[in-house]
C-alpha positions as a Python dict, from the first residue, in 0.01 Angstrom:
ca = {
    (1, 'M'): (0, 0, 0),
    (2, 'F'): (-147, 188, 307),
    (3, 'E'): (13, 451, 504),
    (4, 'L'): (-42, 520, 886),
    (5, 'S'): (35, 885, 967),
    (6, 'L'): (92, 1003, 1321),
    (7, 'L'): (178, 1336, 1487),
    (8, 'C'): (441, 1299, 1756),
    (9, 'P'): (635, 1526, 1983),
    (10, 'E'): (1021, 1505, 1955),
    (11, 'D'): (1077, 1292, 2270),
    (12, 'R'): (845, 1018, 2139),
    (13, 'V'): (970, 995, 1773),
    (14, 'E'): (1226, 717, 1834),
    (15, 'T'): (980, 500, 2049),
    (16, 'I'): (708, 532, 1795),
    (17, 'S'): (931, 441, 1515),
    (18, 'D'): (1065, 130, 1692),
    (19, 'A'): (713, 19, 1764),
    (20, 'L'): (601, 67, 1398),
    (21, 'D'): (908, -125, 1298),
    (22, 'A'): (811, -414, 1534),
    (23, 'L'): (468, -410, 1399),
    (24, 'D'): (615, -502, 1058),
    (25, 'A'): (581, -156, 881),
    (26, 'L'): (756, -172, 543),
    (27, 'S'): (905, 168, 613),
    (28, 'V'): (887, 449, 859),
    (29, 'S'): (978, 813, 776),
    (30, 'V'): (990, 1111, 990),
    (31, 'E'): (946, 1475, 873),
    (32, 'D'): (879, 1826, 1007),
    (33, 'A'): (519, 1860, 1060),
    (34, 'D'): (574, 2236, 1025),
    (35, 'A'): (761, 2213, 705),
    (36, 'Q'): (702, 2504, 465),
    (37, 'T'): (568, 2728, 750),
    (38, 'E'): (730, 2992, 967),
    (39, 'A'): (767, 2726, 1245),
    (40, 'E'): (988, 2500, 1010),
    (41, 'Q'): (1305, 2381, 1186),
    (42, 'A'): (1637, 2295, 1015),
    (43, 'L'): (1805, 1992, 1147),
    (44, 'F'): (2172, 1940, 1005),
    (45, 'G'): (2375, 1620, 1073),
    (46, 'E'): (2671, 1446, 912),
    (47, 'P'): (2709, 1084, 791),
    (48, 'G'): (2858, 849, 1051),
    (49, 'M'): (2768, 1096, 1333),
    (50, 'P'): (2457, 1069, 1568),
    (51, 'P'): (2169, 1294, 1447),
    (52, 'P'): (2136, 1610, 1667),
    (53, 'K'): (1781, 1521, 1732),
    (54, 'D'): (1552, 1217, 1664),
    (55, 'G'): (1291, 1444, 1520),
    (56, 'W'): (1132, 1782, 1513),
    (57, 'Q'): (928, 1945, 1791),
    (58, 'R'): (623, 1836, 1602),
    (59, 'S'): (712, 1539, 1382),
    (60, 'R'): (486, 1360, 1129),
    (61, 'V'): (567, 985, 1137),
    (62, 'V'): (446, 788, 849),
    (63, 'A'): (460, 415, 820),
    (64, 'L'): (382, 212, 514),
    (65, 'F'): (199, -123, 533),
    (66, 'P'): (118, -385, 264),
    (67, 'T'): (-252, -394, 360),
    (68, 'E'): (-506, -191, 536),
    (69, 'E'): (-577, -448, 804),
    (70, 'L'): (-211, -426, 916),
    (71, 'A'): (-217, -54, 906),
    (72, 'Q'): (-544, -45, 1113),
    (73, 'E'): (-412, -309, 1361),
    (74, 'A'): (-99, -102, 1419),
    (75, 'R'): (-321, 215, 1467),
    (76, 'Q'): (-521, 23, 1732),
    (77, 'L'): (-228, -127, 1917),
    (78, 'L'): (-24, 201, 1933),
    (79, 'S'): (-328, 404, 2061),
    (80, 'L'): (-341, 164, 2363),
    (81, 'Q'): (15, 205, 2479),
    (82, 'D'): (139, 440, 2755),
    (83, 'F'): (422, 577, 2537),
    (84, 'F'): (151, 698, 2295),
    (85, 'E'): (55, 980, 2523),
    (86, 'G'): (87, 1310, 2348),
    (87, 'C'): (71, 1157, 2012),
    (88, 'T'): (-208, 1184, 1758),
    (89, 'I'): (-332, 949, 1486),
    (90, 'L'): (-374, 1146, 1161),
    (91, 'G'): (-525, 856, 966),
    (92, 'V'): (-487, 561, 756),
    (93, 'N'): (-476, 622, 374),
    (94, 'N'): (-452, 431, 69),
    (95, 'V'): (-133, 509, -139),
    (96, 'P'): (-256, 517, -500),
    (97, 'E'): (-59, 325, -772),
    (98, 'Q'): (183, 575, -946),
    (99, 'D'): (451, 575, -1205),
    (100, 'W'): (731, 597, -973),
    (101, 'V'): (996, 655, -1234),
    (102, 'R'): (819, 950, -1366),
    (103, 'L'): (747, 1072, -1023),
    (104, 'T'): (1114, 1055, -932),
    (105, 'Q'): (1204, 1230, -1249),
    (106, 'S'): (961, 1506, -1174),
    (107, 'Q'): (1161, 1594, -860),
    (108, 'F'): (1455, 1660, -1065),
    (109, 'T'): (1422, 1966, -1291),
    (110, 'P'): (1686, 2189, -1459),
    (111, 'V'): (1913, 2373, -1211),
    (112, 'D'): (2055, 2721, -1289),
    (113, 'I'): (2395, 2769, -1151),
    (114, 'T'): (2421, 3112, -1323),
    (115, 'P'): (2175, 3261, -1569),
    (116, 'E'): (2376, 3096, -1849),
    (117, 'F'): (2501, 2778, -1686),
    (118, 'W'): (2266, 2488, -1605),
    (119, 'I'): (2250, 2127, -1488),
    (120, 'V'): (1989, 1952, -1694),
    (121, 'P'): (1852, 1585, -1651),
    (122, 'T'): (1840, 1399, -1982),
    (123, 'W'): (1474, 1376, -1981),
    (124, 'H'): (1425, 1757, -1996),
    (125, 'D'): (1484, 1997, -2281),
    (126, 'M'): (1768, 2239, -2264),
    (127, 'P'): (1666, 2586, -2129),
    (128, 'E'): (1707, 2835, -2405),
    (129, 'Q'): (1925, 3062, -2194),
    (130, 'A'): (2171, 2782, -2123),
    (131, 'K'): (2510, 2855, -2293),
    (132, 'V'): (2696, 2605, -2077),
    (133, 'S'): (2536, 2300, -1958),
    (134, 'I'): (2599, 1968, -1786),
    (135, 'R'): (2368, 1666, -1857),
    (136, 'L'): (2330, 1467, -1545),
    (137, 'D'): (2074, 1219, -1392),
    (138, 'P'): (2041, 1117, -1027),
    (139, 'G'): (2247, 806, -968),
    (140, 'L'): (2452, 603, -709),
    (141, 'A'): (2683, 889, -643),
    (142, 'F'): (2644, 1220, -458),
    (143, 'G'): (2613, 1532, -670),
    (144, 'T'): (2321, 1644, -905),
    (145, 'G'): (2359, 2019, -869),
    (146, 'T'): (2053, 2073, -643),
    (147, 'H'): (2254, 2076, -309),
    (148, 'P'): (2363, 2424, -206),
    (149, 'T'): (2726, 2296, -159),
    (150, 'T'): (2756, 2161, -524),
    (151, 'R'): (2592, 2474, -651),
    (152, 'M'): (2835, 2714, -480),
    (153, 'C'): (3137, 2517, -611),
    (154, 'L'): (3002, 2527, -973),
    (155, 'R'): (2920, 2891, -929),
    (156, 'W'): (3281, 2942, -814),
    (157, 'I'): (3418, 2770, -1112),
    (158, 'A'): (3191, 2955, -1355),
    (159, 'R'): (3309, 3302, -1222),
    (160, 'Q'): (3678, 3235, -1274),
    (161, 'P'): (3858, 3410, -1554),
    (162, 'A'): (3897, 3201, -1866),
    (163, 'G'): (4187, 2985, -1867),
    (164, 'S'): (4266, 3040, -1494),
    (165, 'L'): (4161, 2708, -1344),
    (166, 'G'): (4495, 2547, -1450),
    (167, 'R'): (4539, 2165, -1362),
    (168, 'V'): (4231, 2063, -1153),
    (169, 'L'): (4185, 1813, -869),
    (170, 'D'): (3826, 1706, -764),
    (171, 'Y'): (3885, 1528, -438),
    (172, 'G'): (3571, 1333, -341),
    (173, 'C'): (3430, 1363, -674),
    (174, 'G'): (3096, 1162, -625),
    (175, 'S'): (2911, 1201, -976),
    (176, 'G'): (3198, 1391, -1109),
    (177, 'I'): (2982, 1703, -1146),
    (178, 'L'): (3265, 1952, -1028),
    (179, 'A'): (3534, 1801, -1252),
    (180, 'I'): (3294, 1823, -1553),
    (181, 'G'): (3199, 2172, -1455),
    (182, 'A'): (3582, 2257, -1464),
    (183, 'A'): (3618, 2086, -1809),
    (184, 'K'): (3322, 2290, -1945),
    (185, 'F'): (3485, 2610, -1834),
    (186, 'G'): (3828, 2525, -2008),
    (187, 'A'): (4022, 2303, -1774),
    (188, 'V'): (4211, 2034, -1987),
    (189, 'D'): (4410, 1835, -1719),
    (190, 'I'): (4167, 1701, -1458),
    (191, 'D'): (4194, 1432, -1210),
    (192, 'A'): (3868, 1328, -1024),
    (193, 'V'): (3911, 1092, -723),
    (194, 'D'): (3695, 915, -466),
    (195, 'I'): (3726, 646, -209),
    (196, 'D'): (3407, 478, -362),
    (197, 'T'): (3457, 285, -682),
    (198, 'A'): (3089, 338, -779),
    (199, 'A'): (3155, 715, -774),
    (200, 'V'): (3467, 665, -992),
    (201, 'D'): (3253, 463, -1242),
    (202, 'S'): (2980, 720, -1213),
    (203, 'T'): (3230, 1000, -1296),
    (204, 'L'): (3372, 838, -1598),
    (205, 'L'): (3018, 769, -1741),
    (206, 'N'): (2903, 1119, -1675),
    (207, 'A'): (3219, 1257, -1829),
    (208, 'Q'): (3167, 1048, -2143),
    (209, 'A'): (2793, 1157, -2164),
    (210, 'N'): (2909, 1519, -2148),
    (211, 'E'): (3187, 1475, -2394),
    (212, 'V'): (3464, 1592, -2176),
    (213, 'Q'): (3799, 1441, -2090),
    (214, 'L'): (3924, 1378, -1733),
    (215, 'S'): (4083, 1093, -1542),
    (216, 'A'): (3923, 932, -1247),
    (217, 'G'): (4032, 686, -982),
    (218, 'L'): (4082, 623, -625),
    (219, 'P'): (4261, 886, -404),
    (220, 'D'): (4618, 767, -489),
    (221, 'K'): (4547, 884, -842),
    (222, 'A'): (4598, 1241, -723),
    (223, 'S'): (4952, 1336, -785),
    (224, 'G'): (5174, 1654, -779),
    (225, 'E'): (5022, 2006, -771),
    (226, 'Y'): (4728, 2159, -923),
    (227, 'G'): (4616, 2512, -1010),
    (228, 'T'): (4266, 2433, -848),
    (229, 'V'): (4172, 2179, -583),
    (230, 'L'): (3803, 2122, -526),
    (231, 'A'): (3684, 1921, -224),
    (232, 'N'): (3308, 1904, -161),
    (233, 'I'): (3289, 1670, 124),
    (234, 'L'): (3207, 1736, 492),
    (235, 'A'): (3376, 1941, 757),
    (236, 'S'): (3515, 1638, 963),
    (237, 'P'): (3699, 1478, 673),
    (238, 'L'): (3806, 1810, 536),
    (239, 'K'): (3985, 1891, 865),
    (240, 'V'): (4175, 1547, 850),
    (241, 'L'): (4260, 1602, 491),
    (242, 'A'): (4402, 1958, 545),
    (243, 'P'): (4776, 1863, 491),
    (244, 'L'): (4708, 1643, 213),
    (245, 'L'): (4476, 1888, 24),
    (246, 'C'): (4711, 2188, 83),
    (247, 'A'): (5011, 1988, -36),
    (248, 'H'): (4824, 1958, -373),
    (249, 'V'): (4771, 2329, -413),
    (250, 'A'): (5040, 2490, -657),
    (251, 'A'): (5193, 2820, -568),
    (252, 'G'): (4942, 3089, -680),
    (253, 'G'): (4657, 2808, -694),
    (254, 'N'): (4317, 2800, -532),
    (255, 'L'): (4183, 2569, -275),
    (256, 'V'): (3802, 2538, -274),
    (257, 'L'): (3624, 2362, 11),
    (258, 'A'): (3251, 2293, 63),
    (259, 'G'): (3024, 2067, 271),
    (260, 'I'): (3074, 2305, 558),
    (261, 'L'): (2802, 2456, 782),
    (262, 'E'): (2818, 2825, 875),
    (263, 'R'): (2881, 2737, 1242),
    (264, 'Q'): (3183, 2528, 1129),
    (265, 'A'): (3380, 2824, 972),
    (266, 'D'): (3614, 2889, 1257),
    (267, 'E'): (3717, 2534, 1302),
    (268, 'L'): (3797, 2493, 939),
    (269, 'K'): (4007, 2808, 936),
    (270, 'E'): (4196, 2690, 1237),
    (271, 'A'): (4256, 2346, 1080),
    (272, 'Y'): (4402, 2499, 761),
    (273, 'A'): (4584, 2792, 920),
    (274, 'P'): (4930, 2627, 918),
    (275, 'W'): (4914, 2612, 544),
    (276, 'V'): (4656, 2872, 396),
    (277, 'K'): (4425, 3147, 516),
    (278, 'L'): (4061, 3028, 441),
    (279, 'E'): (3794, 3280, 397),
    (280, 'V'): (3406, 3236, 338),
    (281, 'A'): (3351, 3302, -28),
    (282, 'D'): (2978, 3221, -60),
    (283, 'A'): (2690, 3114, 167),
    (284, 'Q'): (2344, 2952, 90),
    (285, 'D'): (2082, 2794, 307),
    (286, 'G'): (2307, 2743, 607),
    (287, 'W'): (2612, 2606, 408),
    (288, 'I'): (2925, 2796, 324),
    (289, 'L'): (3203, 2773, 60),
    (290, 'M'): (3554, 2847, 175),
    (291, 'T'): (3841, 2929, -41),
    (292, 'A'): (4217, 3020, -18),
    (293, 'S'): (4503, 3105, -241),
    (294, 'R'): (4838, 2953, -192),
}
C-alpha cells in the first residue's frame, strides 16, 4: 500500500477528495493539519446531519493506493488541475506491513472513570488500583468508555450513594456499558434498550462477560417507572424523546442525559421544561452531562 498526502485549504477539501476517489483511491481521509498544536480546531457534528465544515482551515488529506504507480499518477494528475491551486503535495510514502489487530488494540488502553473504577480491554492486565471494573472490548456498538459522554455518565453512576440507583433504564444502550456500570454499583433491576439489534446482542454478550444480570431488547422493552433513567444519545433525539424519557422517571428518581454539546444546553433545558428542570452536572472536552430529579 502507498499513501499520497496533501495539504489543502478548507475550501478545496471536498473537490480534492472527490478527485482522489475518481482516481481509484482505496480510501481518502481528512484530518486537521494543526492537530496537537495550539492552532488545532474542533469540529463537532451529529450523525445524519451535514458536517459543519468539509475540513479544517489547514487540512491534511491522505489517499491510499494499492501501488506506487497509481499514487504517483494521481499526484501528477492533481498537480495539473486548476482546482489544485493553494494545495501542496506532501509526498508519496510506502505504508509498512503491520499487525493491524495489535495496532488497533494498542489504541484502546485501560480508562479510569474514577481512581478506583476502570474500563479495561480484555487484552490488558487489570490496574492494581481498580476496585470496580468493566471488561469491554471495541465492537459493533458505541461505548468503550473513552468518549467524554460515556465517562461522565459512568462517573455520575459511581458517585451515587450505595443502593440509590433503584430500578435502572439505559435508553440507547449501545454496548451496554452504562447498564453494566449500574450493575457494578449495586443496581439489580436493569433494562437496556436500543433500536439496533446489534447493540442489544452486544449488550447481552458484554453483560455475560462481566457476570452481571440485566435485560436487553428493543425500546418497547422499557416499561413502567425507573429510579434512574440514563440516555447517552445525541441532542436531537433527546429532544424528541423528552416526554417518553420523563414518563419513565419515577417520583424522586433521576434523569441523566448525555451526548450534548455545551452550546446545546439551553435548548435541552427548554425541551424538558414541561416535565423536569435540567441542570448541567458535568462537563468535559466540549460535552456536558445534564441531570434532573423528578
